[in-house]
Coordinates of C-alpha atoms in Angstrom, one line a residue:
Chain A
M151 CA 98.1 125.6 -23.7
K152 CA 96.8 124.3 -27.0
T153 CA 94.1 127.0 -27.2
S154 CA 96.5 129.7 -26.5
I155 CA 98.9 128.5 -29.3
I156 CA 96.0 128.3 -31.7
G157 CA 94.8 131.7 -30.7
L158 CA 98.2 133.2 -31.2
I159 CA 98.5 131.6 -34.7
I160 CA 95.1 133.0 -35.6
F161 CA 96.0 136.4 -34.4
I162 CA 99.4 136.5 -36.2
N163 CA 97.8 135.1 -39.4
F164 CA 95.2 137.8 -39.3
I165 CA 97.7 140.6 -38.9
L166 CA 100.0 139.2 -41.6
H167 CA 97.2 138.4 -44.0
S168 CA 96.0 142.0 -44.1
T169 CA 99.5 143.5 -44.3
L170 CA 102.5 141.5 -45.4
F171 CA 100.7 138.9 -47.6
Q172 CA 99.2 141.7 -49.7
H173 CA 102.7 142.2 -51.2
I174 CA 102.9 138.6 -52.5
E175 CA 99.9 138.8 -54.8
L176 CA 100.1 137.2 -58.2
K177 CA 97.5 138.1 -60.9
N178 CA 95.4 140.1 -58.4
V179 CA 95.1 137.0 -56.2
V180 CA 96.3 137.0 -52.6
P181 CA 96.5 133.5 -51.1
N182 CA 93.8 133.0 -48.6
T183 CA 95.8 132.0 -45.6
S184 CA 92.9 132.1 -43.2
L185 CA 91.1 129.4 -45.3
I186 CA 94.3 127.3 -45.3
L187 CA 94.6 127.6 -41.5
V188 CA 90.9 126.6 -41.1
V189 CA 91.5 123.5 -43.3
C190 CA 94.7 122.5 -41.6
F191 CA 93.3 122.9 -38.0
A192 CA 90.1 121.1 -39.0
I193 CA 92.0 118.1 -40.3
N194 CA 94.2 117.8 -37.2
S195 CA 91.7 118.6 -34.4
K196 CA 88.5 116.9 -33.2
K197 CA 85.4 117.4 -35.2
D198 CA 83.8 120.3 -33.4
K199 CA 86.9 122.3 -33.0
G200 CA 87.2 122.9 -36.7
A201 CA 83.9 124.6 -36.8
I202 CA 84.7 126.8 -33.8
I203 CA 88.1 127.8 -35.2
G204 CA 86.6 128.6 -38.6
F205 CA 83.8 130.7 -37.0
I206 CA 86.3 132.7 -35.0
I207 CA 88.7 133.4 -37.8
G208 CA 85.9 134.3 -40.2
L209 CA 84.2 136.6 -37.6
I210 CA 87.4 138.6 -36.9
Q211 CA 88.0 139.0 -40.7
D212 CA 84.4 140.1 -41.2
V213 CA 84.3 142.6 -38.4
I214 CA 87.4 144.5 -39.4
F215 CA 87.4 144.4 -43.1
E216 CA 84.1 143.4 -44.8
K217 CA 81.0 145.4 -45.6
V218 CA 78.8 142.4 -44.7
I219 CA 79.3 140.8 -41.3
G220 CA 78.9 137.0 -41.1
L221 CA 79.8 136.0 -44.6
N222 CA 83.3 134.7 -43.9
A223 CA 82.3 133.3 -40.5
L224 CA 79.5 131.3 -42.2
A225 CA 81.8 129.9 -44.9
Y226 CA 84.7 129.1 -42.7
M227 CA 82.5 127.5 -40.1
L228 CA 80.8 125.2 -42.6
I229 CA 84.2 124.3 -44.1
G230 CA 85.6 123.5 -40.6
Y231 CA 82.6 121.5 -39.7
I232 CA 82.5 119.4 -42.9
I233 CA 86.2 118.6 -42.8
G234 CA 85.9 117.9 -39.1
T235 CA 83.2 115.2 -39.7
T236 CA 85.2 113.4 -42.4
N237 CA 88.6 113.5 -40.7
R238 CA 88.4 110.2 -38.9
N239 CA 88.5 108.3 -42.1
I240 CA 91.6 109.7 -43.6
F241 CA 95.4 109.2 -43.4
K242 CA 96.7 112.4 -41.8
D243 CA 100.4 111.9 -42.8
N244 CA 99.9 112.1 -46.5
P245 CA 100.7 115.6 -48.0
I246 CA 98.1 115.1 -50.7
I247 CA 95.4 115.4 -48.0
P248 CA 95.8 119.1 -47.3
F249 CA 96.3 119.8 -51.0
V250 CA 93.0 118.1 -52.0
F251 CA 91.0 119.5 -49.0
T252 CA 92.2 123.0 -49.6
A253 CA 91.3 122.9 -53.3
L254 CA 87.8 121.6 -52.4
A255 CA 87.5 124.2 -49.6
T256 CA 88.4 127.0 -52.0
V257 CA 85.8 125.9 -54.4
F258 CA 83.2 125.7 -51.6
Y259 CA 84.2 129.1 -50.2
Y260 CA 83.8 130.7 -53.7
G261 CA 80.5 129.0 -54.2
I262 CA 78.9 129.9 -50.9
S263 CA 80.3 133.5 -50.7
L264 CA 79.4 134.4 -54.3
L265 CA 76.0 132.9 -53.8
V266 CA 75.3 135.0 -50.7
I267 CA 76.8 138.1 -52.4
Y268 CA 74.7 137.6 -55.4
L269 CA 71.5 137.2 -53.3
L270 CA 72.3 140.4 -51.5
G271 CA 72.4 142.1 -54.8
Y272 CA 76.0 143.3 -55.0
S273 CA 77.4 143.9 -58.5
L274 CA 80.5 141.8 -59.1
E275 CA 81.9 140.4 -62.2
Y276 CA 80.9 136.8 -61.3
F277 CA 81.9 135.3 -64.6
N278 CA 85.3 136.9 -64.6
I279 CA 86.0 135.9 -61.0
L280 CA 85.1 132.3 -61.7
R281 CA 87.1 132.2 -64.9
F282 CA 90.3 134.0 -64.0
M283 CA 90.6 134.1 -60.2
L284 CA 89.2 130.7 -59.1
P285 CA 91.6 128.3 -60.9
F286 CA 94.6 130.4 -59.9
E287 CA 93.6 130.7 -56.3
I288 CA 92.9 126.9 -56.1
I289 CA 96.4 126.2 -57.1
Y290 CA 98.0 129.0 -55.1
N291 CA 96.1 128.0 -51.9
S292 CA 96.7 124.3 -52.3
I293 CA 100.4 124.6 -52.7
I294 CA 100.8 126.9 -49.7
S295 CA 98.6 124.6 -47.6
V296 CA 101.0 121.7 -47.9
F297 CA 103.7 123.7 -46.1
V298 CA 101.3 125.1 -43.5
Y299 CA 99.9 121.6 -42.9
I300 CA 103.3 120.1 -42.2
Y301 CA 104.0 122.9 -39.6
V302 CA 100.5 122.7 -38.0
S303 CA 100.5 118.9 -37.7
K304 CA 103.9 119.2 -36.0
I305 CA 102.4 121.5 -33.4
F306 CA 99.5 119.2 -32.8
K307 CA 101.8 116.1 -32.5
S308 CA 104.1 117.8 -30.0
I309 CA 101.2 118.8 -27.9
K310 CA 99.8 115.3 -27.9
N311 CA 103.2 113.8 -26.9
R312 CA 103.7 116.1 -24.0
Y313 CA 100.5 115.1 -22.3
Chain B
M78 CA 73.5 105.7 -28.5
S79 CA 75.0 108.6 -26.6
N80 CA 77.4 109.1 -29.6
K81 CA 74.4 109.6 -31.9
I82 CA 72.8 112.1 -29.7
F83 CA 76.1 114.0 -29.5
K84 CA 76.4 114.0 -33.2
N85 CA 72.9 115.3 -33.7
K86 CA 73.6 117.9 -31.1
S87 CA 76.6 119.3 -32.9
V88 CA 74.7 119.3 -36.2
M89 CA 71.9 121.2 -34.5
I90 CA 74.4 123.8 -33.1
V91 CA 75.9 124.3 -36.5
T92 CA 72.5 124.7 -38.1
I93 CA 71.4 127.2 -35.5
V94 CA 74.6 129.2 -35.8
T95 CA 74.2 129.2 -39.6
I96 CA 70.7 130.6 -39.4
I97 CA 71.8 133.3 -36.9
L98 CA 74.7 134.2 -39.3
I99 CA 72.4 134.4 -42.2
I100 CA 70.2 136.8 -40.3
I101 CA 73.2 138.9 -39.3
I102 CA 74.3 139.0 -43.0
G103 CA 70.9 140.2 -43.9
L104 CA 70.8 142.9 -41.2
T105 CA 74.3 144.2 -41.9
S106 CA 74.2 144.1 -45.7
R107 CA 72.7 147.5 -46.0
Q108 CA 74.7 150.7 -45.5
R109 CA 74.6 151.5 -41.8
E110 CA 74.8 154.8 -40.0
E111 CA 77.1 153.7 -37.2
M112 CA 79.2 150.8 -36.3
N113 CA 78.2 148.5 -33.5
I114 CA 80.2 148.2 -30.3
L115 CA 81.8 144.9 -31.3
E116 CA 83.2 146.3 -34.6
T117 CA 84.5 149.5 -33.0
W118 CA 86.2 147.6 -30.2
A119 CA 87.8 145.0 -32.4
G120 CA 89.1 147.6 -34.8
N121 CA 90.5 149.7 -32.0
A122 CA 92.3 146.7 -30.6
A123 CA 93.7 145.4 -33.9
S124 CA 94.7 148.6 -35.7
P125 CA 97.9 149.4 -33.7
F126 CA 99.3 145.9 -34.4
Q127 CA 98.4 146.2 -38.0
R128 CA 100.1 149.6 -38.2
V129 CA 103.4 148.2 -36.8
V130 CA 103.5 145.2 -39.1
N131 CA 102.4 147.2 -42.2
T132 CA 105.1 149.8 -41.7
G133 CA 107.7 147.0 -41.5
A134 CA 106.3 145.3 -44.6
N135 CA 106.3 148.5 -46.5
I136 CA 109.9 149.2 -45.6
I137 CA 110.9 145.7 -46.7
S138 CA 109.0 145.8 -50.0
E139 CA 110.2 149.3 -50.8
G140 CA 113.8 148.3 -50.1
A141 CA 113.5 145.2 -52.3
S142 CA 111.8 147.0 -55.2
S143 CA 114.4 149.8 -55.1
I144 CA 117.2 147.3 -55.5
F145 CA 115.5 145.7 -58.5
S146 CA 114.6 149.1 -60.1
F147 CA 118.1 150.5 -59.9
T148 CA 118.5 150.3 -63.7
H149 CA 115.2 152.2 -64.3
L150 CA 116.3 155.1 -62.1
K151 CA 118.4 156.9 -64.7
K152 CA 115.6 156.7 -67.3
E153 CA 113.1 157.9 -64.7
N154 CA 115.4 160.8 -63.8
I155 CA 115.5 162.1 -67.4
E156 CA 111.7 161.8 -67.6
L157 CA 111.2 163.7 -64.4
E158 CA 113.5 166.5 -65.5
K159 CA 111.4 167.0 -68.6
E160 CA 108.3 167.0 -66.5
V161 CA 109.7 169.7 -64.2
E162 CA 110.4 171.9 -67.2
S163 CA 106.9 171.6 -68.5
L164 CA 105.5 172.1 -65.1
Q165 CA 107.4 175.3 -64.6
E166 CA 105.9 176.6 -67.8
E167 CA 102.5 175.7 -66.5
L168 CA 103.3 177.4 -63.2
I169 CA 103.9 180.7 -65.0
K170 CA 100.6 180.4 -66.8
A171 CA 98.9 179.5 -63.5
R172 CA 100.3 182.6 -61.8
L173 CA 98.9 184.8 -64.6
N174 CA 95.6 183.2 -64.2
R175 CA 95.8 183.6 -60.4
D176 CA 96.2 187.4 -60.8
E177 CA 93.2 187.5 -63.0
L178 CA 91.2 185.5 -60.5
E179 CA 92.1 187.8 -57.7
E180 CA 90.8 190.8 -59.7
L181 CA 87.6 189.0 -60.4
R182 CA 87.2 188.0 -56.8
G183 CA 87.6 191.6 -55.9
L184 CA 84.8 192.5 -58.3
K185 CA 82.7 189.8 -56.9
F186 CA 83.1 191.2 -53.4
A187 CA 82.2 194.6 -54.7
L188 CA 79.1 193.3 -56.2
N189 CA 78.0 191.6 -52.9
Y190 CA 78.1 188.1 -54.1
I191 CA 77.9 185.4 -51.5
E192 CA 81.2 183.6 -51.2
E193 CA 81.2 179.9 -51.5
E194 CA 83.9 178.6 -49.3
D195 CA 85.5 175.2 -49.5
D196 CA 86.6 174.6 -46.0
F197 CA 88.1 171.2 -46.5
E198 CA 90.8 170.4 -44.1
P199 CA 92.7 167.4 -45.3
I200 CA 94.0 165.0 -42.7
V201 CA 97.0 162.7 -43.5
A202 CA 96.3 159.0 -42.8
N203 CA 98.3 155.8 -43.0
I204 CA 96.9 152.7 -44.6
V205 CA 97.1 150.0 -41.9
G206 CA 95.7 146.9 -43.7
K207 CA 94.0 145.7 -46.8
S208 CA 91.0 143.5 -47.0
P209 CA 92.1 139.8 -47.3
S210 CA 89.3 139.2 -49.7
N211 CA 90.3 139.1 -53.4
W212 CA 87.0 140.5 -54.6
F213 CA 86.6 143.7 -52.7
D214 CA 89.1 146.6 -52.5
I215 CA 88.6 147.7 -49.0
F216 CA 91.3 149.0 -46.7
T217 CA 91.6 150.4 -43.2
I218 CA 93.3 153.7 -42.3
D219 CA 94.6 154.9 -38.9
V220 CA 92.4 157.9 -38.3
G221 CA 88.7 157.9 -37.4
E222 CA 86.1 159.9 -35.6
N223 CA 88.7 161.3 -33.2
K224 CA 90.0 163.4 -36.1
G225 CA 86.5 164.3 -37.4
I226 CA 86.2 161.7 -40.1
K227 CA 82.7 160.6 -40.9
K228 CA 81.0 158.2 -43.3
D229 CA 81.4 159.4 -46.9
S230 CA 84.6 161.4 -46.3
V231 CA 86.6 161.6 -49.5
V232 CA 89.9 159.9 -49.6
L233 CA 92.7 161.2 -51.9
A234 CA 96.3 160.4 -52.7
S235 CA 98.8 162.9 -53.9
N236 CA 98.1 162.1 -57.5
G237 CA 94.4 161.3 -57.6
L238 CA 91.2 160.0 -56.2
V239 CA 91.3 156.9 -54.0
G240 CA 87.8 156.4 -52.6
R241 CA 85.5 157.1 -49.8
V242 CA 85.1 156.2 -46.1
Y243 CA 82.5 153.5 -45.7
E244 CA 82.5 153.3 -41.9
A245 CA 84.5 155.2 -39.2
G246 CA 85.5 153.8 -35.9
E247 CA 87.2 155.8 -33.1
N248 CA 90.8 155.6 -34.4
W249 CA 90.3 153.7 -37.6
A250 CA 88.0 153.7 -40.7
K251 CA 87.1 151.4 -43.6
V252 CA 87.7 152.9 -47.0
I253 CA 86.2 151.6 -50.3
A254 CA 88.6 152.2 -53.2
I255 CA 87.2 153.5 -56.5
I256 CA 88.5 150.3 -58.1
D257 CA 86.1 148.2 -56.0
N258 CA 83.3 146.5 -58.0
N259 CA 80.5 148.3 -56.1
S260 CA 82.0 151.8 -56.2
S261 CA 81.0 154.2 -58.9
V262 CA 82.3 157.7 -59.7
S263 CA 80.8 160.3 -62.0
F264 CA 83.4 161.8 -64.2
Q265 CA 83.9 164.4 -66.9
I266 CA 86.6 164.8 -69.4
L267 CA 89.2 167.4 -68.5
R268 CA 89.4 168.8 -72.0
D269 CA 85.6 169.3 -72.4
R270 CA 83.3 169.4 -69.4
T271 CA 80.2 168.6 -71.4
F272 CA 81.3 165.0 -71.8
Q273 CA 80.3 163.2 -68.7
G274 CA 79.7 159.7 -67.6
I275 CA 80.0 157.1 -64.8
L276 CA 82.9 154.8 -63.9
S277 CA 82.9 151.7 -61.8
G278 CA 85.5 149.3 -60.6
S279 CA 86.4 145.8 -61.7
I280 CA 88.3 142.9 -60.4
T281 CA 91.5 144.1 -62.0
N282 CA 93.1 147.5 -61.2
E283 CA 91.3 149.3 -64.0
L284 CA 88.0 151.2 -64.1
T285 CA 85.4 150.7 -66.7
G286 CA 82.6 153.1 -67.5
Y287 CA 80.3 154.7 -70.0
L288 CA 79.5 158.2 -71.3
F289 CA 76.1 159.7 -71.1
D290 CA 76.5 161.0 -74.7
P291 CA 77.2 158.2 -77.2
M292 CA 78.5 160.8 -79.7
A293 CA 81.0 162.2 -77.3
E294 CA 84.5 162.6 -78.7
V295 CA 86.8 160.7 -76.4
V296 CA 90.2 159.5 -77.4
V297 CA 92.8 157.3 -75.8
G298 CA 94.9 159.5 -73.4
D299 CA 92.1 161.8 -72.3
K300 CA 92.3 162.8 -68.7
L301 CA 89.3 162.3 -66.4
I302 CA 88.3 164.4 -63.4
T303 CA 85.3 164.0 -61.0
S304 CA 82.3 166.0 -62.2
G305 CA 80.9 166.9 -58.8
L306 CA 77.7 164.8 -59.0
G307 CA 77.4 162.5 -56.0
I308 CA 79.6 162.6 -53.0
Y309 CA 82.9 163.4 -54.6
P310 CA 83.6 167.1 -55.0
H311 CA 84.3 168.6 -58.4
G312 CA 87.7 168.6 -60.0
I313 CA 89.7 165.7 -58.5
I314 CA 91.8 163.9 -61.1
I315 CA 91.0 160.2 -61.6
G316 CA 93.0 158.7 -64.4
E317 CA 93.6 158.4 -68.1
V318 CA 91.5 156.7 -70.8
I319 CA 93.3 153.6 -72.2
E320 CA 90.6 152.1 -74.4
V321 CA 87.4 153.5 -76.1
A322 CA 84.7 151.2 -77.5
M323 CA 81.1 151.1 -78.4
S324 CA 78.9 148.6 -76.4
S325 CA 77.6 145.6 -78.3
D326 CA 74.2 147.2 -78.9
Q327 CA 75.9 150.4 -80.3
L328 CA 74.0 152.5 -77.8
L329 CA 76.7 153.4 -75.3
K330 CA 80.3 154.5 -75.6
T331 CA 82.3 152.6 -73.0
V332 CA 85.8 153.6 -71.8
K333 CA 88.5 151.7 -69.9
V334 CA 90.4 153.9 -67.5
E335 CA 93.7 153.5 -65.8
P336 CA 93.7 155.3 -62.4
Y337 CA 96.8 157.5 -61.7
V338 CA 96.9 156.2 -58.2
N339 CA 98.8 153.0 -57.9
F340 CA 96.6 151.0 -55.5
K341 CA 99.2 148.4 -54.9
R342 CA 101.8 150.8 -53.6
L343 CA 99.6 153.1 -51.6
N344 CA 100.8 153.9 -48.1
K345 CA 99.6 157.4 -47.2
V346 CA 96.3 159.1 -48.1
L347 CA 94.6 162.4 -47.5
V348 CA 91.1 162.3 -46.0
M349 CA 88.6 165.2 -46.3
A350 CA 85.4 165.6 -44.4
P351 CA 82.2 165.2 -46.4
Q352 CA 80.6 167.9 -48.4
I353 CA 77.8 169.4 -46.4
I354 CA 74.8 170.3 -48.5
R355 CA 73.4 173.5 -47.1
N356 CA 69.7 174.2 -47.6
E357 CA 69.2 177.9 -47.6

């Protein structure tokens, strides 16, 4: 039951992220809803689930869109796992939590992806990306994550109450 | 005790998967000849859904933008009328040129020249999804190998060059736009074909590039077309120069170019099969 709901959300997010959300970009930045979902699921679920969900979301995204396969899967899996290991010690009802975690996760995602891309020898404007895109995306992602988090934790709570 | 073992176990699994992923990244980072089965299968499964949602999203966004741009329409109409007038003049000139060309072709045939035929057959494709990544400008289209599209097919829009096919699946293909950071196009200036150079993408929607000849006379407003070096055929329009500068060491003339294609509002593209280099 729970798995099928999560799977459905992942699938819908993937479709929307590549189509509808491309229209709401600001300053060349599209909010990374996949990352937000990984963070919100990882906070709410048990520790290993976060890593698995991150891995699946990342792999789907890599296979269909990216030139290099495994990059997003790696980043999302590590994010899911790290958040999963810390989530016993935090208050889950506070809306600051998803905000802070998403901000940190965005920084982490940028760090690890840009490092791998750099090591693979792709030419990117690393300096401009860090200067113009990163601060904006942190804020954009974090604000959206608060709303997504409220909805996701509702789903998890209702499932818990039912059983 | 058992808890500790369990914890170590999950750490171990994550580490192993990380190492495997790094190996996969290394293996797939180079340009491949063909997609693997997983990629083809996933793309085939997802592209119909993306197509439906994307069509809906485009209709909504076009509707919304047309409401807001209502005041611009009148201005645009006047501009378009002017453009039609100038185009009609050009058309007359082009007809005269065509007659001349026919004559010359006839002469060529008489002199037994070998005819070079451009047998491009453009295929219309819809864009079904854009890469969620903010760094790469990659999108997927809804035609693939079933319509004869291969790696390095050239992708065009009605008003200019869009990019090239990176990988083709059965009924879908990944396209790299020219505004992608890793893409580069060789260009020449429409006014004078001796001025050539190379353009590459950036994180914004502009192209930056440099000219081979630092003394080349380039001014703002110059139109650029592809020069025929590399995979893009000669004579496809790219965009307009919006800034000219010398590089900091005064050795290269750099240009900033705005492409004619609006990559944000792109829905339909034309795809042409790659140029075949014949060795005779």
